[in-house]
Each structure stands twice: as C-alpha cells, then as structure tokens.
Tab-separated table of C-alpha atoms in Angstrom:
chain	number	residue	atom	x	y	z
A	1	VAL	CA	0.000	0.000	0.000
A	2	GLY	CA	1.475	3.362	-0.972
A	3	ARG	CA	4.532	4.188	-3.034
A	4	PRO	CA	7.700	2.124	-2.817
A	5	SER	CA	10.366	3.633	-0.575
A	6	ILE	CA	13.545	5.179	-1.918
A	7	ASP	CA	16.853	3.932	-0.607
A	8	PRO	CA	18.470	6.608	1.626
A	9	VAL	CA	21.769	5.965	-0.186
A	10	ILE	CA	20.120	7.240	-3.387
A	11	LEU	CA	19.091	10.432	-1.590
A	12	VAL	CA	22.641	11.010	-0.330
A	13	LYS	CA	24.067	10.280	-3.792
A	14	LEU	CA	21.654	12.810	-5.308
A	15	THR	CA	23.005	15.442	-2.918
A	16	PHE	CA	26.546	14.401	-3.828
A	17	ILE	CA	25.807	14.862	-7.550
A	18	GLN	CA	24.188	18.239	-6.872
A	19	TYR	CA	27.136	19.667	-4.941
A	20	THR	CA	29.882	18.044	-7.005
A	21	PHE	CA	28.579	19.421	-10.284
A	22	GLY	CA	27.309	22.743	-8.917
A	23	ILE	CA	23.665	22.165	-9.738
A	24	ARG	CA	21.637	24.855	-7.974
A	25	SER	CA	18.414	22.995	-7.158
A	26	MET	CA	17.183	19.473	-6.542
A	27	ARG	CA	14.618	19.961	-9.311
A	28	LYS	CA	17.443	20.623	-11.808
A	29	THR	CA	19.457	17.718	-10.358
A	30	ILE	CA	16.567	15.334	-11.015
A	31	GLU	CA	16.231	16.683	-14.581
A	32	GLU	CA	19.939	16.009	-15.119
A	33	VAL	CA	19.636	12.479	-13.704
A	34	GLU	CA	16.750	11.760	-16.078
A	35	THR	CA	18.943	12.458	-19.122
A	36	ASN	CA	22.491	11.663	-17.978
A	37	MET	CA	23.462	7.977	-18.113
A	38	ALA	CA	26.542	8.506	-15.949
A	39	TYR	CA	24.372	9.871	-13.137
A	40	ARG	CA	21.925	6.993	-13.579
A	41	TRP	CA	24.768	4.484	-13.384
A	42	PHE	CA	26.128	6.173	-10.235
A	43	LEU	CA	22.680	5.959	-8.615
A	44	GLY	CA	22.170	2.351	-9.723
A	45	TYR	CA	19.287	3.150	-12.069
A	46	GLY	CA	18.810	1.472	-15.416
A	47	PHE	CA	17.878	3.235	-18.629
A	48	HIS	CA	14.136	2.714	-18.148
A	49	ASP	CA	13.984	3.018	-14.329
A	50	LYS	CA	11.879	5.857	-13.025
A	51	VAL	CA	13.770	8.618	-11.203
A	52	PRO	CA	12.193	9.930	-7.971
A	53	HIS	CA	10.277	13.206	-8.036
A	54	PHE	CA	12.307	16.208	-6.846
A	55	SER	CA	9.931	16.817	-3.920
A	56	THR	CA	10.765	13.352	-2.585
A	57	PHE	CA	14.171	14.580	-1.504
A	58	GLY	CA	12.756	17.500	0.493
A	59	LYS	CA	10.186	15.314	2.247
A	60	ASN	CA	12.750	12.632	3.069
A	61	TYR	CA	15.280	15.204	4.230
A	62	GLU	CA	12.727	16.552	6.711
A	63	ARG	CA	11.886	13.073	8.001
A	64	ARG	CA	15.253	11.288	7.880
A	65	PHE	CA	18.178	13.710	7.863
A	66	LYS	CA	17.110	17.090	9.284
A	67	ASP	CA	18.254	16.671	12.909
A	68	THR	CA	21.143	14.298	12.198
A	69	ASP	CA	24.813	14.857	11.530
A	70	LEU	CA	24.870	12.385	8.631
A	71	PHE	CA	26.375	14.802	6.108
A	72	GLU	CA	29.030	15.910	8.615
A	73	GLN	CA	29.935	12.259	9.204
A	74	ILE	CA	30.235	11.651	5.464
A	75	PHE	CA	32.429	14.736	5.052
A	76	TYR	CA	34.607	13.694	8.014
A	77	ARG	CA	34.975	10.193	6.561
A	78	ILE	CA	36.054	11.639	3.197
A	79	LEU	CA	38.704	13.769	4.935
A	80	MET	CA	39.994	10.785	6.932
A	81	THR	CA	40.171	8.583	3.846
A	82	ALA	CA	41.969	11.300	1.894
A	83	ALA	CA	44.495	11.783	4.698
A	84	GLU	CA	45.145	8.021	4.869
A	85	HIS	CA	45.968	8.018	1.163
A	86	VAL	CA	48.087	11.188	1.336
A	87	PHE	CA	45.675	13.334	-0.644
A	88	VAL	CA	45.781	17.001	0.230
A	89	ASP	CA	43.491	19.834	-0.724
A	90	SER	CA	45.433	21.832	-3.306
A	91	THR	CA	43.214	24.881	-3.213
A	92	HIS	CA	45.131	28.131	-3.190
A	93	VAL	CA	44.073	30.310	-0.288
A	94	LYS	CA	44.494	34.008	-0.962
A	95	ALA	CA	47.052	35.606	1.349
A	96	SER	CA	46.424	38.885	3.084
A	97	ALA	CA	49.147	40.563	1.056
A	98	ASN	CA	49.135	43.305	-1.570
A	99	LYS	CA	50.100	41.809	-4.925
A	100	ARG	CA	51.919	45.022	-5.899
A	101	LYS	CA	54.209	45.103	-2.847
A	102	PHE	CA	56.973	42.599	-3.361
A	103	GLU	CA	60.717	42.222	-3.745
A	104	LYS	CA	62.348	40.174	-6.453
A	105	LYS	CA	64.767	37.579	-5.080
A	106	ILE	CA	67.091	35.057	-6.603
A	107	VAL	CA	66.691	31.574	-5.117
A	108	ARG	CA	68.189	28.187	-5.811
A	109	LYS	CA	66.009	25.799	-7.805
A	110	GLU	CA	64.946	22.994	-5.504
A	111	THR	CA	64.611	20.439	-8.280
A	112	ARG	CA	68.299	20.760	-9.035
A	113	ALA	CA	69.160	20.355	-5.363
A	114	TYR	CA	67.118	17.150	-5.245
A	115	GLN	CA	68.595	16.002	-8.530
A	116	GLY	CA	72.084	16.562	-7.145
A	117	ARG	CA	71.368	14.464	-4.045
A	118	LEU	CA	69.823	11.787	-6.230
A	119	GLN	CA	72.880	11.824	-8.493
A	120	GLU	CA	75.136	11.319	-5.448
A	121	GLU	CA	73.073	8.331	-4.293
A	122	ILE	CA	73.112	6.793	-7.765
A	123	ASN	CA	76.876	7.232	-8.053
A	124	GLN	CA	77.381	5.719	-4.579
A	125	ASP	CA	75.268	2.723	-5.580
A	126	ARG	CA	77.177	2.351	-8.854
A	127	GLU	CA	80.507	2.401	-6.978
A	128	ASN	CA	79.205	-0.210	-4.511
A	129	HIS	CA	78.411	-2.463	-7.481
A	130	GLY	CA	81.817	-1.938	-9.087
A	131	LYS	CA	80.596	0.412	-11.805
A	132	LYS	CA	81.994	3.740	-12.885
A	133	PRO	CA	80.061	6.790	-11.511
A	134	PHE	CA	78.348	9.184	-13.884
A	135	PRO	CA	80.297	12.366	-14.684
A	136	PRO	CA	79.293	15.265	-12.399
A	137	ASP	CA	79.882	18.040	-14.952
A	138	LYS	CA	76.277	18.972	-15.651
A	139	PHE	CA	75.220	18.625	-12.020
A	140	ASP	CA	77.944	20.848	-10.573
A	141	LYS	CA	76.482	24.174	-11.624
A	142	GLU	CA	73.785	25.529	-9.359
A	143	GLU	CA	70.697	26.856	-11.107
A	144	THR	CA	68.674	29.734	-9.747
A	145	LYS	CA	65.390	31.419	-10.495
A	146	GLU	CA	63.857	34.789	-9.747
A	147	ILE	CA	60.795	34.873	-7.487
A	148	LYS	CA	58.505	37.564	-6.125
A	149	GLU	CA	58.396	37.658	-2.327
A	150	SER	CA	55.714	39.667	-0.562
A	151	THR	CA	57.044	42.416	1.696
A	152	THR	CA	54.085	41.945	4.057
A	153	ASP	CA	53.832	38.128	4.102
A	154	SER	CA	57.000	36.265	3.174
A	155	GLU	CA	55.351	32.870	3.802
A	156	SER	CA	53.019	33.302	0.815
A	157	GLY	CA	53.952	32.549	-2.763
A	158	TYR	CA	53.136	34.458	-5.945
A	159	TYR	CA	50.420	32.549	-7.797
A	160	VAL	CA	49.608	33.138	-11.469
A	161	LYS	CA	46.563	31.334	-12.843
A	162	ASP	CA	46.064	33.346	-16.007
A	163	GLU	CA	46.721	36.878	-17.227
A	164	ARG	CA	44.160	38.393	-14.860
A	165	THR	CA	44.528	36.192	-11.791
A	166	LYS	CA	47.790	37.059	-10.078
A	167	GLN	CA	47.966	37.060	-6.300
A	168	PHE	CA	49.915	35.992	-3.258
A	169	ALA	CA	48.512	32.737	-1.894
A	170	TYR	CA	49.341	29.776	0.300
C-alpha cells in the first residue's frame, strides 16, 4: 500500500551529484539524472527506471536527515580517507598581502638540489656495485630562479593562474 520507498543511499548520492557538479536545485538535479546515463549508473538506475520526483528529496530530508549529523559524518569520513591516502586539498588560499608590494629575489632551484642528491646516491650505488660513476659536470652548476616575495607576508607565494589572476597565496 502506498509508493515504494527510496533507498536513503540514493538520496545522499543525489546530494553528492548536486554539490559536485554545482547544480543549484534538486529539481534541476533530477532533470539532469533523467537524461544523464553517468548519473543513472552512479545511482544504480537502469535506462528505463523511473527517477524519484524532486519533492521526494525534500520530504525525506525533513523526516530522515534534518536533525542528524549524517552529512558531517560523510564529510569527516572523506577527509579521513583522503588523509590516509596522502591526498591534500590543493586549493590556493588568498594571502592577506598586496600583490603590488613585493621584492624580487634570486633563489636556488629545488629540483636541481634534489637532482644533485639523487645523483650522489646513484653514483654511490654504482661504486658499490663496481661500476663507474656518472660524470658530475652537468650537475655541478647551481641553477637559480627569480621569485617575487611579498614584503608583508613572506610565507606566501606568488600565484599566477592566467593573465588576470595574479595574487599571493598559500
């Protein structure tokens, strides 16, 4: 008697689709799910399966999720899983520094420093195995680069995304 229930996992996945793809309303999310096979696959719906009405989410949210911390728990679990697998948020956070107040500095390129240490380890290993070490000629010179360092926040770095987006960020 009545309509068949909708799995709560489907409701959470609908919210995930909505926020991940920046869809502004649940009504629009449902419209997208009706026509997008990738969304249907993610939700476990076949090509001919009926998608729930958009109002179903609102009603179920009120009854099942409103006074719970379910979404916080999901978010926390995602953060924990990411940390376990050494994933880090790579979002640039704008620094509180004027992008026009900086000093140009010459610094040593870190990749060359690492490459030099790696070259030493390789040569040591080659000598331990009775082989001739690689010549050090191209690794002897130290390469440098010019950077912009903020005069108000030296911890920040100068970030250039495109011609218009230039700022100090972390």
